[in-house]
Short mmCIF file of C-alpha atoms and ligand atoms in Angstrom, two decimals:
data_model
loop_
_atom_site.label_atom_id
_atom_site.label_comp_id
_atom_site.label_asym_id
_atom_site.label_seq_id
_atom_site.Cartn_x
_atom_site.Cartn_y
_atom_site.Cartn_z
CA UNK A 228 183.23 124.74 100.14
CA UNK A 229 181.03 121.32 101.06
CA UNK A 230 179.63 121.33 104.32
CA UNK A 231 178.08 118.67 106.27
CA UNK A 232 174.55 120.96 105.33
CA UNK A 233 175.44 120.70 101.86
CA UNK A 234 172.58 119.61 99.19
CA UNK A 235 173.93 117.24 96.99
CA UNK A 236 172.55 116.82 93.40
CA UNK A 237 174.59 115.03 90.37
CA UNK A 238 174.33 113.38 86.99
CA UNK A 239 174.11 109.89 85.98
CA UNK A 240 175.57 109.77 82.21
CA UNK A 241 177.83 107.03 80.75
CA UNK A 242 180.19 108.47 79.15
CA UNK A 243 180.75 111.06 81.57
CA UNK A 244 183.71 112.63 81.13
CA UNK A 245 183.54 115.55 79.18
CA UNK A 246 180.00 116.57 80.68
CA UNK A 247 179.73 120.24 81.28
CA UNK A 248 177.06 120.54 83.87
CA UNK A 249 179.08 119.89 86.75
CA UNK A 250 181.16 123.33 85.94
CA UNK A 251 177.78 124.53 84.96
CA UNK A 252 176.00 123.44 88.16
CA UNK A 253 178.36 124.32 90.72
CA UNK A 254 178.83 127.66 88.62
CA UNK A 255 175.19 128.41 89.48
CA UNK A 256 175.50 127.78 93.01
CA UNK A 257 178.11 129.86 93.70
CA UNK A 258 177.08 132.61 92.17
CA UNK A 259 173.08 132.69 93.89
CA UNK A 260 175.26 131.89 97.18
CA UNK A 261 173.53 128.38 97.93
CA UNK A 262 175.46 125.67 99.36
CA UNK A 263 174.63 122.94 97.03
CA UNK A 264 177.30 120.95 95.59
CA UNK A 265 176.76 118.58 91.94
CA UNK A 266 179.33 115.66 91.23
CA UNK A 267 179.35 112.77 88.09
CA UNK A 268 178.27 110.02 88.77
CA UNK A 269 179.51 107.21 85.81
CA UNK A 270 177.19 104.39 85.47
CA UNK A 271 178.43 101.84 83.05
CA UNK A 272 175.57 99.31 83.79
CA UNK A 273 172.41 98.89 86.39
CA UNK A 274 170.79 102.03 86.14
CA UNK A 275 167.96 100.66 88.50
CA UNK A 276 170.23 100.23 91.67
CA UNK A 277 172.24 103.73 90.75
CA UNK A 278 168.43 105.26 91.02
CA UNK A 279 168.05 103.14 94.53
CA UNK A 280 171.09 104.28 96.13
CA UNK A 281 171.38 107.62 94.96
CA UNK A 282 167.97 108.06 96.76
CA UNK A 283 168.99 106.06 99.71
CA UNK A 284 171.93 108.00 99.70
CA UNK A 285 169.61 111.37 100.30
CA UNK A 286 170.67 112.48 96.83
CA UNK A 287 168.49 115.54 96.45
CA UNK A 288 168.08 115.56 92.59
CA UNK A 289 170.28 113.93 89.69
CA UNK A 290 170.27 115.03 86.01
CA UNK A 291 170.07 112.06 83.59
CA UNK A 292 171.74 112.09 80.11
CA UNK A 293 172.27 109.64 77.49
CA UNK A 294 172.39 107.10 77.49
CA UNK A 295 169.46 106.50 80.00
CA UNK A 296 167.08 109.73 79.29
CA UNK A 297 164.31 106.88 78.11
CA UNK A 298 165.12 103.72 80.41
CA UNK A 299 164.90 106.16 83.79
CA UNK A 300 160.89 106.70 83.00
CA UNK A 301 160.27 103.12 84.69
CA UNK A 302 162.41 103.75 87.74
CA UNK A 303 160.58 107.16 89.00
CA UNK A 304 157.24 108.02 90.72
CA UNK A 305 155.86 110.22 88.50
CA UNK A 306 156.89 112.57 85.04
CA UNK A 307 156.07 116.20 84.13
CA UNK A 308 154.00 117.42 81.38
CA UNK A 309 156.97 117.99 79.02
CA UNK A 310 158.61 114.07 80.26
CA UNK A 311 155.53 113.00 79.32
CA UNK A 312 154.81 114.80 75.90
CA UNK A 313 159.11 113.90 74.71
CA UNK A 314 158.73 110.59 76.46
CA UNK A 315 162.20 111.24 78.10
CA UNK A 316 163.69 112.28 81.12
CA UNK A 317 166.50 114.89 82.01
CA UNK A 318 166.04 115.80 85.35
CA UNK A 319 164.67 113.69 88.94
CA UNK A 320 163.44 115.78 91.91
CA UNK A 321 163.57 113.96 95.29
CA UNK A 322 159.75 113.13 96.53
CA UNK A 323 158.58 111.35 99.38
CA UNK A 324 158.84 107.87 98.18
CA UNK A 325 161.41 108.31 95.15
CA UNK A 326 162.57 110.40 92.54
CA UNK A 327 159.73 112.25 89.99
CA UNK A 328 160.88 112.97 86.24
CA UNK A 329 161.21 116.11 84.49
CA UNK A 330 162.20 117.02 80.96
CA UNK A 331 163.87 120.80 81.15
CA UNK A 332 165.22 120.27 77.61
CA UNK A 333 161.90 121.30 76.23
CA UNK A 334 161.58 124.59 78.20
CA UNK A 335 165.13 125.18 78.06
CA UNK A 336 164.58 124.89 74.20
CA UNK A 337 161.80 126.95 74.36
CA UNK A 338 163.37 129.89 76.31
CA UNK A 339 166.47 130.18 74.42
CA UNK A 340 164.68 130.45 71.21
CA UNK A 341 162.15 133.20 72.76
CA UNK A 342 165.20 135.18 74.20
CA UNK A 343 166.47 135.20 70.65
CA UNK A 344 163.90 137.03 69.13
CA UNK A 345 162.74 134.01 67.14
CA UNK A 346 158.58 133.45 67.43
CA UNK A 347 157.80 130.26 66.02
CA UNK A 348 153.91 131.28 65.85
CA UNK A 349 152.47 130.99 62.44
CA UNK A 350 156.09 129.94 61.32
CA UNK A 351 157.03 127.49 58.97
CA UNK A 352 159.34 125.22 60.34
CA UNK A 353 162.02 122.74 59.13
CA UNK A 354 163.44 120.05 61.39
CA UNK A 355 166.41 118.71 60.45
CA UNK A 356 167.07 115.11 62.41
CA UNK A 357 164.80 112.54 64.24
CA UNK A 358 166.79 111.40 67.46
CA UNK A 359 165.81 111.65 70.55
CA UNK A 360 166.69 115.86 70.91
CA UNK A 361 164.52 116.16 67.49
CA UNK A 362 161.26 114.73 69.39
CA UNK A 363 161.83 118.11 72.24
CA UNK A 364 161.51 119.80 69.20
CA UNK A 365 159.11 118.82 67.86
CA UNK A 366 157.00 119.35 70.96
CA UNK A 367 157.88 122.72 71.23
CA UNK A 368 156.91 123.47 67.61
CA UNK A 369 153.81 122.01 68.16
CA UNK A 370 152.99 123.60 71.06
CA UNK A 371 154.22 127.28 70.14
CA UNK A 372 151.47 127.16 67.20
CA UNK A 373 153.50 127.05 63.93
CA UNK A 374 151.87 126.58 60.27
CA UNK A 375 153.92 123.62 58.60
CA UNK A 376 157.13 121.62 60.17
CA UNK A 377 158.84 119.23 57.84
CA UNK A 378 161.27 116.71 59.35
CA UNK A 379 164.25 116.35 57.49
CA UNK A 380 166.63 112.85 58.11
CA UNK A 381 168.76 110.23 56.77
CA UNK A 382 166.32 107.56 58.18
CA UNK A 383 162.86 108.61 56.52
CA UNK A 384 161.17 106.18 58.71
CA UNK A 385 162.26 107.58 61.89
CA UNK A 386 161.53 111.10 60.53
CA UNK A 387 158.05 109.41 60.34
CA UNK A 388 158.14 108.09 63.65
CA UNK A 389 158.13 111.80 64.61
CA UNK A 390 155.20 112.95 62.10
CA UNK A 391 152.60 110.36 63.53
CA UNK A 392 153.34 111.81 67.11
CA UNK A 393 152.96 114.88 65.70
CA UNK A 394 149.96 114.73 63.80
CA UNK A 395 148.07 112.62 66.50
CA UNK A 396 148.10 115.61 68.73
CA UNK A 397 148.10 118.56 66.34
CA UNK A 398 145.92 118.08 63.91
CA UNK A 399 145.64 121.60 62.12
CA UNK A 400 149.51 121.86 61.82
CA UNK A 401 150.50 120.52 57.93
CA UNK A 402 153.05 118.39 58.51
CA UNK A 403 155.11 116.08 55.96
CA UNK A 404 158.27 113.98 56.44
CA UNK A 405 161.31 113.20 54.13
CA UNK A 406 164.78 112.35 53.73
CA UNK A 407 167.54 115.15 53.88
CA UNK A 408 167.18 116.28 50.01
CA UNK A 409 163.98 116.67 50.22
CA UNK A 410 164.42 120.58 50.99
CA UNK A 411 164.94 120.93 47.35
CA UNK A 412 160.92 120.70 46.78
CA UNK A 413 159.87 123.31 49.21
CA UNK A 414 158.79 125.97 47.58
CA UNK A 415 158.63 128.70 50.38
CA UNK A 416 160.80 131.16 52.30
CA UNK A 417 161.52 132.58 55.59
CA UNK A 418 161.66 128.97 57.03
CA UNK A 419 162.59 128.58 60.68
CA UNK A 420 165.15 125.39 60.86
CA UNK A 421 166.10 123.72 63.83
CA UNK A 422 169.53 121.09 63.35
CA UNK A 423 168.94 118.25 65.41
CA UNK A 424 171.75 116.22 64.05
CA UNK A 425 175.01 115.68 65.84
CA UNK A 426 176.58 116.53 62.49
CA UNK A 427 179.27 119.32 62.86
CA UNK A 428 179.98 118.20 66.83
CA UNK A 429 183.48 118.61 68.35
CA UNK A 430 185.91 117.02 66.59
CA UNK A 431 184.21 116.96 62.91
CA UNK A 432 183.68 120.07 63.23
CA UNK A 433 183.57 120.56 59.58
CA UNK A 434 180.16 118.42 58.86
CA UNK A 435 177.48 120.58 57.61
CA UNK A 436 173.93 118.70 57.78
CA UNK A 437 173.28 120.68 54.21
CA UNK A 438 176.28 121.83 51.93
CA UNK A 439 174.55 124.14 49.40
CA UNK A 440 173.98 127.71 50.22
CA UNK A 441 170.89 127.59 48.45
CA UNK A 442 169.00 126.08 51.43
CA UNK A 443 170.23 128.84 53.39
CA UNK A 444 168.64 131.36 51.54
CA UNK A 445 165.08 129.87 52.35
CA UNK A 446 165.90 130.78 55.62
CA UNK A 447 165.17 133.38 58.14
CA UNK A 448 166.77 131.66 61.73
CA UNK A 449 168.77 128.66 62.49
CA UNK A 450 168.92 127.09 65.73
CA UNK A 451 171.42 124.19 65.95
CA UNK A 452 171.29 121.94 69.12
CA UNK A 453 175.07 121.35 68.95
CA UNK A 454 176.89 123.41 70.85
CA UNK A 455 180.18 122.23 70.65
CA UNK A 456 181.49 124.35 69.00
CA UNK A 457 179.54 127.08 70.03
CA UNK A 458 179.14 128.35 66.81
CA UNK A 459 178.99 125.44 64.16
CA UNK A 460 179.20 125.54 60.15
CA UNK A 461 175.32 125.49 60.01
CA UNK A 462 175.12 128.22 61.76
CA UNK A 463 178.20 130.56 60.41
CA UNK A 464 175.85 129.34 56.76
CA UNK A 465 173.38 131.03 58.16
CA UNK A 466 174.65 134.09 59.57
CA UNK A 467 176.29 134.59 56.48
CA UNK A 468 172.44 134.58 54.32
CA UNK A 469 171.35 136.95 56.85
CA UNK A 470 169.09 134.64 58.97
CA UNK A 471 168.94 135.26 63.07
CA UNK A 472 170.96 132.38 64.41
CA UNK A 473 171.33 130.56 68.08
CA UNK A 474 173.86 127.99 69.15
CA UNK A 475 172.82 125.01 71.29
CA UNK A 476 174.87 126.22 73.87
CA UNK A 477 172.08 128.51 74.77
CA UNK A 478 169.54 125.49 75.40
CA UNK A 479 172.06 123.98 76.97
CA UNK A 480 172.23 126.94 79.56
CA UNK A 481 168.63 126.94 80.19
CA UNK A 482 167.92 123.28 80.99
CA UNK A 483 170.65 123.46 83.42
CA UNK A 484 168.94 126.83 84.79
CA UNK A 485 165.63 124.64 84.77
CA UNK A 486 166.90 122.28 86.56
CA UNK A 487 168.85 123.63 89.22
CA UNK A 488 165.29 125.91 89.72
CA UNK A 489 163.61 122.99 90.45
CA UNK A 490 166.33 121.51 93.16
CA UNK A 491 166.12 124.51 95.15
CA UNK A 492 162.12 125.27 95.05
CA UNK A 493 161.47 127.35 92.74
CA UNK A 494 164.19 130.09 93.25
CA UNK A 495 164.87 131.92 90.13
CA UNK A 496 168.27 132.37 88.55
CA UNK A 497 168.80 135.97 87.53
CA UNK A 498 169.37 136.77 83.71
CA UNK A 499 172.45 138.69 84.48
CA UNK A 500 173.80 135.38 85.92
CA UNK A 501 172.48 133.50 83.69
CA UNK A 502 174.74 135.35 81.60
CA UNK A 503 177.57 135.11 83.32
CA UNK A 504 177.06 131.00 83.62
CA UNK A 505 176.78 131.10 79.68
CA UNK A 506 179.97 132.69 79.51
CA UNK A 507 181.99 130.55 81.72
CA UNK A 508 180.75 127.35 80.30
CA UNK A 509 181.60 129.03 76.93
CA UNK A 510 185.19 129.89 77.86
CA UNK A 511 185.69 126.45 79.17
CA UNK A 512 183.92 124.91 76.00
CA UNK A 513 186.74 127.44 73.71
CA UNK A 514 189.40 126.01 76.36
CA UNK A 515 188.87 122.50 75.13
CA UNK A 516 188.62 123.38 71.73
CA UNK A 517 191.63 124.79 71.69
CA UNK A 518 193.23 121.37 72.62
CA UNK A 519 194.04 122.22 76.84
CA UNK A 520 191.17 119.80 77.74
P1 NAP B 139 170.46 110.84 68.69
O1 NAP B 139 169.21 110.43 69.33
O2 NAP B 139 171.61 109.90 68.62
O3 NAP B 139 170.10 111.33 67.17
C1 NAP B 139 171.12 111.72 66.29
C2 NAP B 139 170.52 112.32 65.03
O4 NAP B 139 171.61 112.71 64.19
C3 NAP B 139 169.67 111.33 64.22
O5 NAP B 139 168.66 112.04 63.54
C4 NAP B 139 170.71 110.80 63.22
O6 NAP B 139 170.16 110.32 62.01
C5 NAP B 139 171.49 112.05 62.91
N1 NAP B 139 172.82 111.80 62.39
C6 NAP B 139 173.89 111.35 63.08
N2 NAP B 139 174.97 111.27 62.27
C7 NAP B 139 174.55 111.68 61.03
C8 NAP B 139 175.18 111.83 59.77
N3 NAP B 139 176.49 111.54 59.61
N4 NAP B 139 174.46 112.28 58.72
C9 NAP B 139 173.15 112.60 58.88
N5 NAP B 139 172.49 112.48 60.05
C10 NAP B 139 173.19 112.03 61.13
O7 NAP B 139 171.06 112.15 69.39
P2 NAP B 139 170.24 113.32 70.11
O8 NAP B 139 170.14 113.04 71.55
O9 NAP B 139 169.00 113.55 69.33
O10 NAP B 139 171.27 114.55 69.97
C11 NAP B 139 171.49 115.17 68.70
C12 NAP B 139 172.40 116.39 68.90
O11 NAP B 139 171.76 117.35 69.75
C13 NAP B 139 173.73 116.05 69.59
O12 NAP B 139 174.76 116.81 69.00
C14 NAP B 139 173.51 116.52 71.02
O13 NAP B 139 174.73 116.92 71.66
C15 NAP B 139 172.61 117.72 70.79
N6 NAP B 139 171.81 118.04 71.99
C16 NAP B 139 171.98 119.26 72.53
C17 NAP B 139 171.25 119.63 73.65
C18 NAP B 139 171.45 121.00 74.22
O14 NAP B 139 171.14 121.22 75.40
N7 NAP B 139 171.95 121.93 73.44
C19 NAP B 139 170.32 118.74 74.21
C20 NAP B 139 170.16 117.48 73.62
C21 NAP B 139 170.92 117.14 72.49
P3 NAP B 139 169.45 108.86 61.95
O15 NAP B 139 168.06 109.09 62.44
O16 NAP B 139 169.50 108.51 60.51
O17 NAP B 139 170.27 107.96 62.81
#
């Protein structure tokens, strides 16, 4: 129930509509028994005032999604580490004089994939995509000390945007870029491969980023972003050549978990209800699939 004590937090996202953080969000609350409520908030156009009178408006902390993760930097007081490394912004945190920027995508990446069982150390790593999600991976898989990454896209150039960042930073890490065939050429195995793509997203959720099994076999864990559906072609591919898989659902999760941390100080979310959050949002995601949205 809202009170007049509640703590309100919300997200700024155009569209809006089929976000999943307010069931997500609220979900949380309930369940660690804090009175904080989260509500959409569509903003087709000046992003600058929406930052101005959410905070006038005693808004304790907002999540930002597209399209605005980028545009928000100039509007806040201050950006984390990982806001700073990706360059983007999914979360603001109430300060004295404004909001501050935080990127939980990037730790919310980087837990999922550790809960999994999947250590990127010494790994060699294949990213598949070069959008905005692609460049939180690629942080994380410089950070977590792999051996090689080798970005993967349509758009070679943009897949080379991402290198030079990259390789600027991480020197020792051998690092190449290359449009989407260019798996054919590698000549190693046990690859780590992270889709980045929105191929294979509710409703075409048919697309496969690579058709031929053949890639698959190179591979020893796939981690796709998507996570509608929660389990996408790429990943039933690689299930099926025996690789570890996780869904993007999972990240998903986490940067919610991350986020809602960081509105109420610090206080840790359990990882029996983080559980339970991951299945309701998964439930609700089936719900939808299964054409009751
Ligand atoms: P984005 O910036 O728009 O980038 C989209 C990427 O997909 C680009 O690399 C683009 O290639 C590629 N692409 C799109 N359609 C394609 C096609 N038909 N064939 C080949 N490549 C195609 O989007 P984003 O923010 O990076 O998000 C990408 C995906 O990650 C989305 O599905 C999003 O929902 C998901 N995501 C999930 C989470 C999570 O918490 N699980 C968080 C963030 C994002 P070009 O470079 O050639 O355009």
């Amino acid at each position: 129930m809202i009170t007049a004590k509640s703590k309100v937090c919300g997200l700024i996202a155009n569209p809006i509509g089929h976000s999943l953080s307010p069931l997500l969000q609220n979900t949380i609350s309930e369940k660690m028994g804090v009175d904080m409520t989260y509500v959409p908030f569509p903003v087709e156009e000046n992003l600058k005032d929406a930052i101005a009178g959410a905070y006038a408006l005693g808004i304790e902390g907002i999540n930002i999604t597209i399209p605005y993760k980028t545009e928000v930097v100039r509007y806040l007081t201050g950006l984390d580490e990982a806001a700073s490394q990706v360059g983007a912004v999914n979360t603001l945190v109430r300060g004295l004089a404004g909001y501050r920027g935080y990127n939980t995508d990037l730790p919310g990446l980087k837990k999922a994939v550790k809960i999994a069982g999947i250590d990127l150390k010494d790994s060699d790593v294949i990213l598949i995509g070069a959008g905005g999600a692609a460049k939180a991976v690629a942080c994380l898989c410089a950070s977590s000390g792999i051996k090689s990454l080798t970005i993967l896209d349509r758009t070679p150039e943009k897949a080379g945007t991402i290198l030079d960042t990259v390789a600027a930073s991480f020197p020792d890490i051998r690092i190449k870029a290359d449009m989407l065939s260019g798996w054919k050429k590698l000549k190693g195995k046990d690859y780590i491969v992270f889709q980045s793509t929105s191929v294979g997203m509710f409703p075409k959720t048919e697309g496969c980023i690579i058709d031929d099994d053949a890639f698959y076999g190179k591979c020893s864990a796939g981690i796709d972003l998507v996570y509608t559906p929660s389990e996408t072609v790429f990943l039933k591919k690689m299930k099926a050549a025996g690789a570890k898989t996780l869904s993007g659902l999972h990240m998903l999760v986490y940067q919610g978990v991350l986020s809602w941390e960081l509105w109420n100080l610090g206080t840790k979310v359990p990882e029996k209800i983080i559980g339970e959050v991951y299945e309701t949002v998964r439930k609700e995601l089936h719900r939808r699939e299964s054409g009751n949205s």
